[in-house]
PDB file of C-alpha atoms in Angstrom:
ATOM      1  CA  MET A   1       3.737 -10.897  22.668  1.00  0.00           C
ATOM      2  CA  GLU A   2       5.288  -9.218  19.638  1.00  0.00           C
ATOM      3  CA  GLN A   3       5.518  -5.420  19.464  1.00  0.00           C
ATOM      4  CA  LEU A   4       4.427  -3.544  16.367  1.00  0.00           C
ATOM      5  CA  ASN A   5       6.899  -1.184  14.703  1.00  0.00           C
ATOM      6  CA  GLU A   6       7.305   0.891  11.542  1.00  0.00           C
ATOM      7  CA  THR A   7       8.050  -2.204   9.490  1.00  0.00           C
ATOM      8  CA  ILE A   8       4.328  -3.007   9.405  1.00  0.00           C
ATOM      9  CA  LEU A   9       3.609   0.295   7.647  1.00  0.00           C
ATOM     10  CA  LYS A  10       6.184  -0.385   4.942  1.00  0.00           C
ATOM     11  CA  GLU A  11       4.659  -3.826   4.490  1.00  0.00           C
ATOM     12  CA  VAL A  12       1.023  -2.713   4.277  1.00  0.00           C
ATOM     13  CA  ILE A  13       1.004   0.715   2.594  1.00  0.00           C
ATOM     14  CA  ARG A  14       1.656   0.584  -1.150  1.00  0.00           C
ATOM     15  CA  GLN A  15       2.282   3.191  -3.810  1.00  0.00           C
ATOM     16  CA  ARG A  16      -0.764   3.818  -5.940  1.00  0.00           C
ATOM     17  CA  PRO A  17      -0.557   2.331  -9.440  1.00  0.00           C
ATOM     18  CA  VAL A  18      -0.483   4.822 -12.306  1.00  0.00           C
ATOM     19  CA  GLU A  19      -3.406   3.127 -14.041  1.00  0.00           C
ATOM     20  CA  SER A  20      -6.124   3.314 -11.405  1.00  0.00           C
ATOM     21  CA  HIS A  21      -9.511   4.818 -10.593  1.00  0.00           C
ATOM     22  CA  LYS A  22     -11.617   5.252  -7.470  1.00  0.00           C
ATOM     23  CA  GLY A  23     -12.830   1.662  -7.645  1.00  0.00           C
ATOM     24  CA  THR A  24      -9.219   0.511  -7.415  1.00  0.00           C
ATOM     25  CA  PHE A  25      -9.040   1.698  -3.826  1.00  0.00           C
ATOM     26  CA  GLY A  26     -12.075  -0.028  -2.443  1.00  0.00           C
ATOM     27  CA  ARG A  27     -15.670   0.609  -1.475  1.00  0.00           C
ATOM     28  CA  ALA A  28     -16.446   1.158   2.195  1.00  0.00           C
ATOM     29  CA  VAL A  29     -19.839   1.499   3.861  1.00  0.00           C
ATOM     30  CA  LEU A  30     -20.074   2.964   7.373  1.00  0.00           C
ATOM     31  CA  VAL A  31     -23.214   2.454   9.453  1.00  0.00           C
ATOM     32  CA  GLY A  32     -23.988   4.451  12.595  1.00  0.00           C
ATOM     33  CA  GLY A  33     -24.773   7.866  13.984  1.00  0.00           C
ATOM     34  CA  ASN A  34     -28.165   8.169  15.640  1.00  0.00           C
ATOM     35  CA  GLN A  35     -29.680  11.531  16.524  1.00  0.00           C
ATOM     36  CA  GLN A  36     -27.588  11.827  19.687  1.00  0.00           C
ATOM     37  CA  PHE A  37     -24.203  10.550  18.513  1.00  0.00           C
ATOM     38  CA  GLY A  38     -23.893  11.713  14.935  1.00  0.00           C
ATOM     39  CA  GLY A  39     -20.354  12.943  15.487  1.00  0.00           C
ATOM     40  CA  ALA A  40     -19.080   9.376  15.898  1.00  0.00           C
ATOM     41  CA  ILE A  41     -19.956   8.293  12.375  1.00  0.00           C
ATOM     42  CA  LEU A  42     -18.733  11.617  10.951  1.00  0.00           C
ATOM     43  CA  MET A  43     -15.301  11.106  12.524  1.00  0.00           C
ATOM     44  CA  ALA A  44     -15.148   7.500  11.343  1.00  0.00           C
ATOM     45  CA  ALA A  45     -16.082   8.627   7.841  1.00  0.00           C
ATOM     46  CA  GLN A  46     -13.425  11.333   7.810  1.00  0.00           C
ATOM     47  CA  ALA A  47     -10.767   8.795   8.773  1.00  0.00           C
ATOM     48  CA  CYS A  48     -12.007   6.436   6.082  1.00  0.00           C
ATOM     49  CA  VAL A  49     -11.898   9.069   3.335  1.00  0.00           C
ATOM     50  CA  TYR A  50      -8.603  10.647   4.405  1.00  0.00           C
ATOM     51  CA  GLY A  51      -7.129   7.158   4.695  1.00  0.00           C
ATOM     52  CA  GLY A  52      -7.525   6.802   0.943  1.00  0.00           C
ATOM     53  CA  THR A  53     -10.689   4.758   0.390  1.00  0.00           C
ATOM     54  CA  GLY A  54     -11.921   5.126  -3.173  1.00  0.00           C
ATOM     55  CA  LEU A  55     -15.636   5.305  -2.384  1.00  0.00           C
ATOM     56  CA  THR A  56     -17.121   5.885   1.077  1.00  0.00           C
ATOM     57  CA  THR A  57     -20.847   5.729   1.847  1.00  0.00           C
ATOM     58  CA  VAL A  58     -22.402   6.560   5.218  1.00  0.00           C
ATOM     59  CA  ILE A  59     -25.668   4.933   6.293  1.00  0.00           C
ATOM     60  CA  SER A  60     -27.075   7.014   9.131  1.00  0.00           C
ATOM     61  CA  ASP A  61     -30.028   8.809  10.639  1.00  0.00           C
ATOM     62  CA  PRO A  62     -31.163  11.502   8.183  1.00  0.00           C
ATOM     63  CA  VAL A  63     -30.482  14.193  10.796  1.00  0.00           C
ATOM     64  CA  ASN A  64     -26.774  13.714  10.008  1.00  0.00           C
ATOM     65  CA  ARG A  65     -27.011  14.226   6.246  1.00  0.00           C
ATOM     66  CA  SER A  66     -26.366  17.985   6.204  1.00  0.00           C
ATOM     67  CA  SER A  67     -23.493  17.744   8.667  1.00  0.00           C
ATOM     68  CA  LEU A  68     -21.801  15.026   6.641  1.00  0.00           C
ATOM     69  CA  HIS A  69     -22.145  16.902   3.362  1.00  0.00           C
ATOM     70  CA  ALA A  70     -20.889  20.110   4.939  1.00  0.00           C
ATOM     71  CA  ARG A  71     -17.853  18.514   6.608  1.00  0.00           C
ATOM     72  CA  LEU A  72     -17.037  15.748   4.154  1.00  0.00           C
ATOM     73  CA  PRO A  73     -18.483  16.232   0.667  1.00  0.00           C
ATOM     74  CA  GLU A  74     -16.385  13.311  -0.597  1.00  0.00           C
ATOM     75  CA  ALA A  75     -18.665  10.833   1.221  1.00  0.00           C
ATOM     76  CA  MET A  76     -22.077   9.668   0.019  1.00  0.00           C
ATOM     77  CA  PHE A  77     -25.108   9.354   2.283  1.00  0.00           C
ATOM     78  CA  VAL A  78     -27.940   6.847   2.654  1.00  0.00           C
ATOM     79  CA  ASP A  79     -30.903   7.252   5.002  1.00  0.00           C
ATOM     80  CA  TRP A  80     -30.906   4.210   7.277  1.00  0.00           C
ATOM     81  CA  HIS A  81     -34.691   3.978   7.016  1.00  0.00           C
ATOM     82  CA  ARG A  82     -34.383   3.116   3.307  1.00  0.00           C
ATOM     83  CA  SER A  83     -33.854  -0.635   3.288  1.00  0.00           C
ATOM     84  CA  ASP A  84     -33.784  -0.767  -0.517  1.00  0.00           C
ATOM     85  CA  TRP A  85     -30.887   1.716  -0.669  1.00  0.00           C
ATOM     86  CA  ILE A  86     -29.088  -0.054   2.162  1.00  0.00           C
ATOM     87  CA  ASP A  87     -29.160  -3.355   0.297  1.00  0.00           C
ATOM     88  CA  SER A  88     -27.906  -1.681  -2.859  1.00  0.00           C
ATOM     89  CA  VAL A  89     -24.825  -0.029  -1.326  1.00  0.00           C
ATOM     90  CA  THR A  90     -23.867  -2.893   0.999  1.00  0.00           C
ATOM     91  CA  GLU A  91     -24.036  -5.421  -1.835  1.00  0.00           C
ATOM     92  CA  SER A  92     -20.982  -3.960  -3.572  1.00  0.00           C
ATOM     93  CA  ALA A  93     -18.997  -2.951  -0.464  1.00  0.00           C
ATOM     94  CA  ASP A  94     -15.572  -4.408   0.211  1.00  0.00           C
ATOM     95  CA  VAL A  95     -15.739  -3.442   3.887  1.00  0.00           C
ATOM     96  CA  ILE A  96     -18.633  -2.506   6.153  1.00  0.00           C
ATOM     97  CA  LEU A  97     -18.074  -0.730   9.460  1.00  0.00           C
ATOM     98  CA  ILE A  98     -21.031  -0.699  11.818  1.00  0.00           C
ATOM     99  CA  GLY A  99     -21.321   0.733  15.300  1.00  0.00           C
ATOM    100  CA  PRO A 100     -19.965   4.271  15.795  1.00  0.00           C
ATOM    101  CA  GLY A 101     -22.827   6.193  17.411  1.00  0.00           C
ATOM    102  CA  LEU A 102     -25.286   3.507  16.307  1.00  0.00           C
ATOM    103  CA  GLY A 103     -27.325   3.224  19.501  1.00  0.00           C
ATOM    104  CA  GLU A 104     -28.891   0.158  21.071  1.00  0.00           C
ATOM    105  CA  SER A 105     -32.572   0.321  20.099  1.00  0.00           C
ATOM    106  CA  LYS A 106     -34.522  -2.511  18.465  1.00  0.00           C
ATOM    107  CA  ASP A 107     -34.218  -0.776  15.106  1.00  0.00           C
ATOM    108  CA  ASN A 108     -30.456  -0.524  15.572  1.00  0.00           C
ATOM    109  CA  PHE A 109     -30.256  -4.229  16.328  1.00  0.00           C
ATOM    110  CA  ASP A 110     -32.361  -5.061  13.285  1.00  0.00           C
ATOM    111  CA  LEU A 111     -30.002  -3.023  11.124  1.00  0.00           C
ATOM    112  CA  LEU A 112     -26.953  -4.757  12.620  1.00  0.00           C
ATOM    113  CA  GLN A 113     -28.519  -8.163  12.065  1.00  0.00           C
ATOM    114  CA  ARG A 114     -29.335  -7.234   8.467  1.00  0.00           C
ATOM    115  CA  ILE A 115     -25.692  -6.278   7.826  1.00  0.00           C
ATOM    116  CA  VAL A 116     -24.248  -9.349   9.574  1.00  0.00           C
ATOM    117  CA  THR A 117     -26.502 -11.988   8.032  1.00  0.00           C
ATOM    118  CA  THR A 118     -25.953 -10.686   4.498  1.00  0.00           C
ATOM    119  CA  GLN A 119     -22.139 -10.549   4.715  1.00  0.00           C
ATOM    120  CA  LYS A 120     -20.687 -11.672   1.404  1.00  0.00           C
ATOM    121  CA  GLU A 121     -17.714 -13.961   0.938  1.00  0.00           C
ATOM    122  CA  HIS A 122     -15.511 -11.097  -0.282  1.00  0.00           C
ATOM    123  CA  GLN A 123     -16.509  -8.646   2.474  1.00  0.00           C
ATOM    124  CA  TRP A 124     -14.885  -7.670   5.748  1.00  0.00           C
ATOM    125  CA  LEU A 125     -16.926  -6.401   8.677  1.00  0.00           C
ATOM    126  CA  VAL A 126     -15.638  -4.035  11.352  1.00  0.00           C
ATOM    127  CA  ILE A 127     -17.785  -4.137  14.498  1.00  0.00           C
ATOM    128  CA  ASP A 128     -17.368  -1.136  16.785  1.00  0.00           C
ATOM    129  CA  GLY A 129     -19.089   0.741  19.606  1.00  0.00           C
ATOM    130  CA  SER A 130     -22.793   0.060  20.064  1.00  0.00           C
ATOM    131  CA  ALA A 131     -22.662  -2.854  17.641  1.00  0.00           C
ATOM    132  CA  ILE A 132     -20.297  -4.680  20.014  1.00  0.00           C
ATOM    133  CA  THR A 133     -22.712  -4.202  22.911  1.00  0.00           C
ATOM    134  CA  LEU A 134     -25.620  -5.420  20.763  1.00  0.00           C
ATOM    135  CA  THR A 135     -23.616  -8.468  19.687  1.00  0.00           C
ATOM    136  CA  ALA A 136     -22.933  -9.227  23.356  1.00  0.00           C
ATOM    137  CA  LYS A 137     -26.623  -8.890  24.272  1.00  0.00           C
ATOM    138  CA  TYR A 138     -28.007 -10.792  21.307  1.00  0.00           C
ATOM    139  CA  PRO A 139     -25.377 -13.236  20.018  1.00  0.00           C
ATOM    140  CA  MET A 140     -25.586 -13.845  16.303  1.00  0.00           C
ATOM    141  CA  THR A 141     -23.849 -15.993  13.734  1.00  0.00           C
ATOM    142  CA  PHE A 142     -21.345 -14.364  11.430  1.00  0.00           C
ATOM    143  CA  PRO A 143     -21.144 -16.101   8.038  1.00  0.00           C
ATOM    144  CA  TYR A 144     -17.411 -15.387   7.727  1.00  0.00           C
ATOM    145  CA  PRO A 145     -16.087 -14.792  11.249  1.00  0.00           C
ATOM    146  CA  ASP A 146     -12.453 -14.804  10.113  1.00  0.00           C
ATOM    147  CA  GLN A 147     -13.267 -11.677   8.094  1.00  0.00           C
ATOM    148  CA  VAL A 148     -14.670  -9.794  11.080  1.00  0.00           C
ATOM    149  CA  VAL A 149     -12.764  -7.289  13.230  1.00  0.00           C
ATOM    150  CA  PHE A 150     -14.089  -6.335  16.671  1.00  0.00           C
ATOM    151  CA  THR A 151     -12.704  -3.089  18.112  1.00  0.00           C
ATOM    152  CA  PRO A 152     -13.772  -3.043  21.797  1.00  0.00           C
ATOM    153  CA  HIS A 153     -12.453  -0.961  24.640  1.00  0.00           C
ATOM    154  CA  GLN A 154     -12.033  -2.938  27.858  1.00  0.00           C
ATOM    155  CA  MET A 155     -15.611  -2.517  29.100  1.00  0.00           C
ATOM    156  CA  GLU A 156     -17.052  -3.532  25.717  1.00  0.00           C
ATOM    157  CA  TRP A 157     -14.721  -6.522  25.722  1.00  0.00           C
ATOM    158  CA  GLN A 158     -16.016  -7.422  29.177  1.00  0.00           C
ATOM    159  CA  ARG A 159     -19.548  -7.522  27.763  1.00  0.00           C
ATOM    160  CA  LEU A 160     -18.559  -9.483  24.665  1.00  0.00           C
ATOM    161  CA  SER A 161     -16.125 -11.948  26.241  1.00  0.00           C
ATOM    162  CA  GLY A 162     -17.556 -12.235  29.751  1.00  0.00           C
ATOM    163  CA  LEU A 163     -14.134 -11.365  31.166  1.00  0.00           C
ATOM    164  CA  ALA A 164     -14.036  -8.750  33.897  1.00  0.00           C
ATOM    165  CA  ILE A 165     -11.386  -6.122  33.273  1.00  0.00           C
ATOM    166  CA  ASP A 166      -9.081  -7.556  35.937  1.00  0.00           C
ATOM    167  CA  GLU A 167      -9.430 -10.981  34.265  1.00  0.00           C
ATOM    168  CA  GLN A 168      -8.396  -9.730  30.821  1.00  0.00           C
ATOM    169  CA  THR A 169      -5.017 -11.412  30.736  1.00  0.00           C
ATOM    170  CA  GLN A 170      -3.319 -12.421  27.527  1.00  0.00           C
ATOM    171  CA  ALA A 171      -4.261 -16.072  27.994  1.00  0.00           C
ATOM    172  CA  HIS A 172      -7.911 -15.339  28.777  1.00  0.00           C
ATOM    173  CA  ASN A 173      -8.203 -12.837  25.939  1.00  0.00           C
ATOM    174  CA  GLN A 174      -6.725 -15.321  23.504  1.00  0.00           C
ATOM    175  CA  GLN A 175      -9.193 -18.007  24.554  1.00  0.00           C
ATOM    176  CA  ALA A 176     -12.130 -15.623  24.104  1.00  0.00           C
ATOM    177  CA  GLN A 177     -10.828 -14.482  20.707  1.00  0.00           C
ATOM    178  CA  GLU A 178     -10.428 -18.067  19.516  1.00  0.00           C
ATOM    179  CA  LYS A 179     -14.032 -18.753  20.486  1.00  0.00           C
ATOM    180  CA  LEU A 180     -15.166 -15.789  18.393  1.00  0.00           C
ATOM    181  CA  GLY A 181     -12.946 -16.762  15.483  1.00  0.00           C
ATOM    182  CA  SER A 182     -12.468 -13.089  14.612  1.00  0.00           C
ATOM    183  CA  ILE A 183      -9.738 -10.489  15.001  1.00  0.00           C
ATOM    184  CA  VAL A 184     -10.028  -8.491  18.221  1.00  0.00           C
ATOM    185  CA  VAL A 185      -8.470  -5.035  18.566  1.00  0.00           C
ATOM    186  CA  LEU A 186      -8.554  -4.576  22.342  1.00  0.00           C
ATOM    187  CA  LYS A 187      -8.154  -0.839  22.875  1.00  0.00           C
ATOM    188  CA  SER A 188      -6.306   0.536  25.897  1.00  0.00           C
ATOM    189  CA  HIS A 189      -3.285   2.731  26.601  1.00  0.00           C
ATOM    190  CA  ARG A 190      -1.327  -0.108  24.961  1.00  0.00           C
ATOM    191  CA  THR A 191      -3.694  -1.669  22.476  1.00  0.00           C
ATOM    192  CA  GLN A 192      -3.411  -5.401  21.849  1.00  0.00           C
ATOM    193  CA  VAL A 193      -4.547  -7.212  18.711  1.00  0.00           C
ATOM    194  CA  TYR A 194      -5.601 -10.848  18.946  1.00  0.00           C
ATOM    195  CA  GLY A 195      -5.815 -13.115  15.914  1.00  0.00           C
ATOM    196  CA  GLN A 196      -3.495 -15.703  14.426  1.00  0.00           C
ATOM    197  CA  GLN A 197      -0.816 -13.545  16.023  1.00  0.00           C
ATOM    198  CA  ILE A 198      -0.933 -11.629  19.280  1.00  0.00           C
ATOM    199  CA  VAL A 199       0.680  -8.215  19.022  1.00  0.00           C
ATOM    200  CA  VAL A 200       0.873  -5.139  21.197  1.00  0.00           C
ATOM    201  CA  ASN A 201       1.052  -1.555  20.026  1.00  0.00           C
ATOM    202  CA  PRO A 202       3.888   0.105  21.990  1.00  0.00           C
ATOM    203  CA  LEU A 203       2.695   3.585  21.037  1.00  0.00           C
ATOM    204  CA  GLY A 204      -0.002   5.805  22.500  1.00  0.00           C
ATOM    205  CA  THR A 205      -0.207   8.915  24.621  1.00  0.00           C
ATOM    206  CA  PRO A 206      -2.614  10.429  27.177  1.00  0.00           C
ATOM    207  CA  ALA A 207      -3.038  13.295  24.714  1.00  0.00           C
ATOM    208  CA  MET A 208      -5.178  10.899  22.637  1.00  0.00           C
ATOM    209  CA  ALA A 209      -7.641  10.264  25.476  1.00  0.00           C
ATOM    210  CA  THR A 210     -10.586  12.146  24.028  1.00  0.00           C
ATOM    211  CA  GLY A 211     -13.983  11.303  22.578  1.00  0.00           C
ATOM    212  CA  GLY A 212     -13.975  10.015  19.021  1.00  0.00           C
ATOM    213  CA  MET A 213     -10.510   8.467  19.058  1.00  0.00           C
ATOM    214  CA  GLY A 214     -11.923   4.949  18.783  1.00  0.00           C
ATOM    215  CA  ASP A 215     -14.290   5.979  15.982  1.00  0.00           C
ATOM    216  CA  THR A 216     -11.316   7.354  14.090  1.00  0.00           C
ATOM    217  CA  LEU A 217      -9.342   4.150  14.592  1.00  0.00           C
ATOM    218  CA  ALA A 218     -12.291   2.123  13.293  1.00  0.00           C
ATOM    219  CA  GLY A 219     -12.417   4.362  10.223  1.00  0.00           C
ATOM    220  CA  ILE A 220      -8.701   3.873   9.543  1.00  0.00           C
ATOM    221  CA  ILE A 221      -9.013   0.093   9.896  1.00  0.00           C
ATOM    222  CA  THR A 222     -11.939   0.165   7.476  1.00  0.00           C
ATOM    223  CA  SER A 223     -10.005   2.264   4.985  1.00  0.00           C
ATOM    224  CA  PHE A 224      -6.958   0.017   5.099  1.00  0.00           C
ATOM    225  CA  LEU A 225      -9.036  -3.139   4.634  1.00  0.00           C
ATOM    226  CA  ALA A 226     -10.855  -1.534   1.702  1.00  0.00           C
ATOM    227  CA  GLN A 227      -7.776  -0.598  -0.312  1.00  0.00           C
ATOM    228  CA  PHE A 228      -5.003  -2.928   0.854  1.00  0.00           C
ATOM    229  CA  LYS A 229      -4.998  -6.694   1.225  1.00  0.00           C
ATOM    230  CA  GLY A 230      -7.553  -7.864   3.763  1.00  0.00           C
ATOM    231  CA  SER A 231      -5.438  -9.469   6.462  1.00  0.00           C
ATOM    232  CA  GLU A 232      -4.332  -9.246  10.071  1.00  0.00           C
ATOM    233  CA  ALA A 233      -1.258  -7.351   8.957  1.00  0.00           C
ATOM    234  CA  THR A 234      -3.474  -4.688   7.411  1.00  0.00           C
ATOM    235  CA  VAL A 235      -5.286  -4.258  10.733  1.00  0.00           C
ATOM    236  CA  HIS A 236      -1.939  -4.071  12.528  1.00  0.00           C
ATOM    237  CA  GLY A 237      -0.807  -1.304  10.181  1.00  0.00           C
ATOM    238  CA  ALA A 238      -3.932   0.764  10.831  1.00  0.00           C
ATOM    239  CA  VAL A 239      -3.584   0.395  14.603  1.00  0.00           C
ATOM    240  CA  PHE A 240       0.081   1.379  14.564  1.00  0.00           C
ATOM    241  CA  LEU A 241      -0.309   4.382  12.258  1.00  0.00           C
ATOM    242  CA  HIS A 242      -3.188   5.777  14.337  1.00  0.00           C
ATOM    243  CA  SER A 243      -0.966   5.927  17.437  1.00  0.00           C
ATOM    244  CA  LEU A 244       2.155   6.933  15.549  1.00  0.00           C
ATOM    245  CA  ILE A 245       0.439  10.085  14.291  1.00  0.00           C
ATOM    246  CA  GLY A 246      -1.050  10.724  17.737  1.00  0.00           C
ATOM    247  CA  GLU A 247       2.353  10.575  19.404  1.00  0.00           C
ATOM    248  CA  ALA A 248       3.910  12.837  16.779  1.00  0.00           C
ATOM    249  CA  LEU A 249       1.210  15.493  17.251  1.00  0.00           C
ATOM    250  CA  ALA A 250       1.443  15.198  21.044  1.00  0.00           C
ATOM    251  CA  LYS A 251       5.038  16.445  20.972  1.00  0.00           C
ATOM    252  CA  ASP A 252       3.665  19.975  20.498  1.00  0.00           C
ATOM    253  CA  GLN A 253       0.083  19.630  21.765  1.00  0.00           C
ATOM    254  CA  TYR A 254      -1.486  19.027  25.163  1.00  0.00           C
ATOM    255  CA  VAL A 255      -4.365  17.180  23.529  1.00  0.00           C
ATOM    256  CA  VAL A 256      -4.635  15.496  20.136  1.00  0.00           C
ATOM    257  CA  LEU A 257      -8.039  15.603  18.464  1.00  0.00           C
ATOM    258  CA  PRO A 258      -9.241  12.605  16.442  1.00  0.00           C
ATOM    259  CA  THR A 259      -9.899  14.822  13.428  1.00  0.00           C
ATOM    260  CA  GLN A 260      -6.288  15.994  13.521  1.00  0.00           C
ATOM    261  CA  ILE A 261      -5.120  12.401  13.161  1.00  0.00           C
ATOM    262  CA  SER A 262      -7.388  11.981  10.143  1.00  0.00           C
ATOM    263  CA  GLU A 263      -6.091  15.178   8.565  1.00  0.00           C
ATOM    264  CA  ALA A 264      -2.512  13.905   8.907  1.00  0.00           C
ATOM    265  CA  LEU A 265      -3.180  10.494   7.342  1.00  0.00           C
ATOM    266  CA  PRO A 266      -2.446  11.394   3.691  1.00  0.00           C
ATOM    267  CA  ARG A 267       0.973  12.850   4.557  1.00  0.00           C
ATOM    268  CA  TYR A 268       2.062   9.901   6.664  1.00  0.00           C
ATOM    269  CA  MET A 269       0.736   7.339   4.198  1.00  0.00           C
ATOM    270  CA  LYS A 270       2.639   9.050   1.395  1.00  0.00           C
ATOM    271  CA  GLN A 271       5.810   8.924   3.479  1.00  0.00           C
ATOM    272  CA  TYR A 272       5.538   5.190   4.193  1.00  0.00           C
ATOM    273  CA  SER A 273       4.417   4.237   0.689  1.00  0.00           C
ATOM    274  CA  GLN A 274       7.820   5.409  -0.549  1.00  0.00           C
ATOM    275  CA  LYS A 275       9.930   3.428   1.899  1.00  0.00           C
TER     276      LYS A 275
END
């Protein structure tokens, strides 16, 4: 299993062209945040915006509108009860992230199914959190599975793959990933990414073990896929940078907050775009 290193950041992150506009850096749509878990989609959105996405739209329960606008005025908002607006913004998206704080109700499943079944040929999907559990409960067909990224922690992977945590060996994980036909970012203290390649992230620290860290990672992956080339390497770069920043902050902090990683993204991305 190959280990990720800084080389992946130099490969993925590019200097911004002089002649560019917000559309140059991708359109991302993030779906999630019910009345109980609104913070999840807010953290994912912050990571997406701070990661450099040109246009970020959040589709969420209307209770989260004021919080989003207060914390992140750069992001747009769509009420997830407005199916006409949903269709409009998802049509032009380069990447759609669904799952952070989504919930597991029938309405949530219907929304997930709507997003999945209308995936366009040019679009990537990032499936996180509740959306992984729903996919495990109610298997569905993805039109372009090779342009789908699942981001489960070990219990979510157990639900999706059928592998108990103590059975989640490299060989078993690879077999389950090949059956899905999608990229799998298996989150743990040493996150592994399964796709055409199998790589392990050697970075990570207990200081990052706090709520919202996975939502932030999903937002970074979404941002990278929106503005850089959609590929496994792009996913690898997002995974590595997330932990690289976390480890750097942990040198002086007992705990690293997900929002602190997002706030540091522009500085680190600038650094690696020049190497």
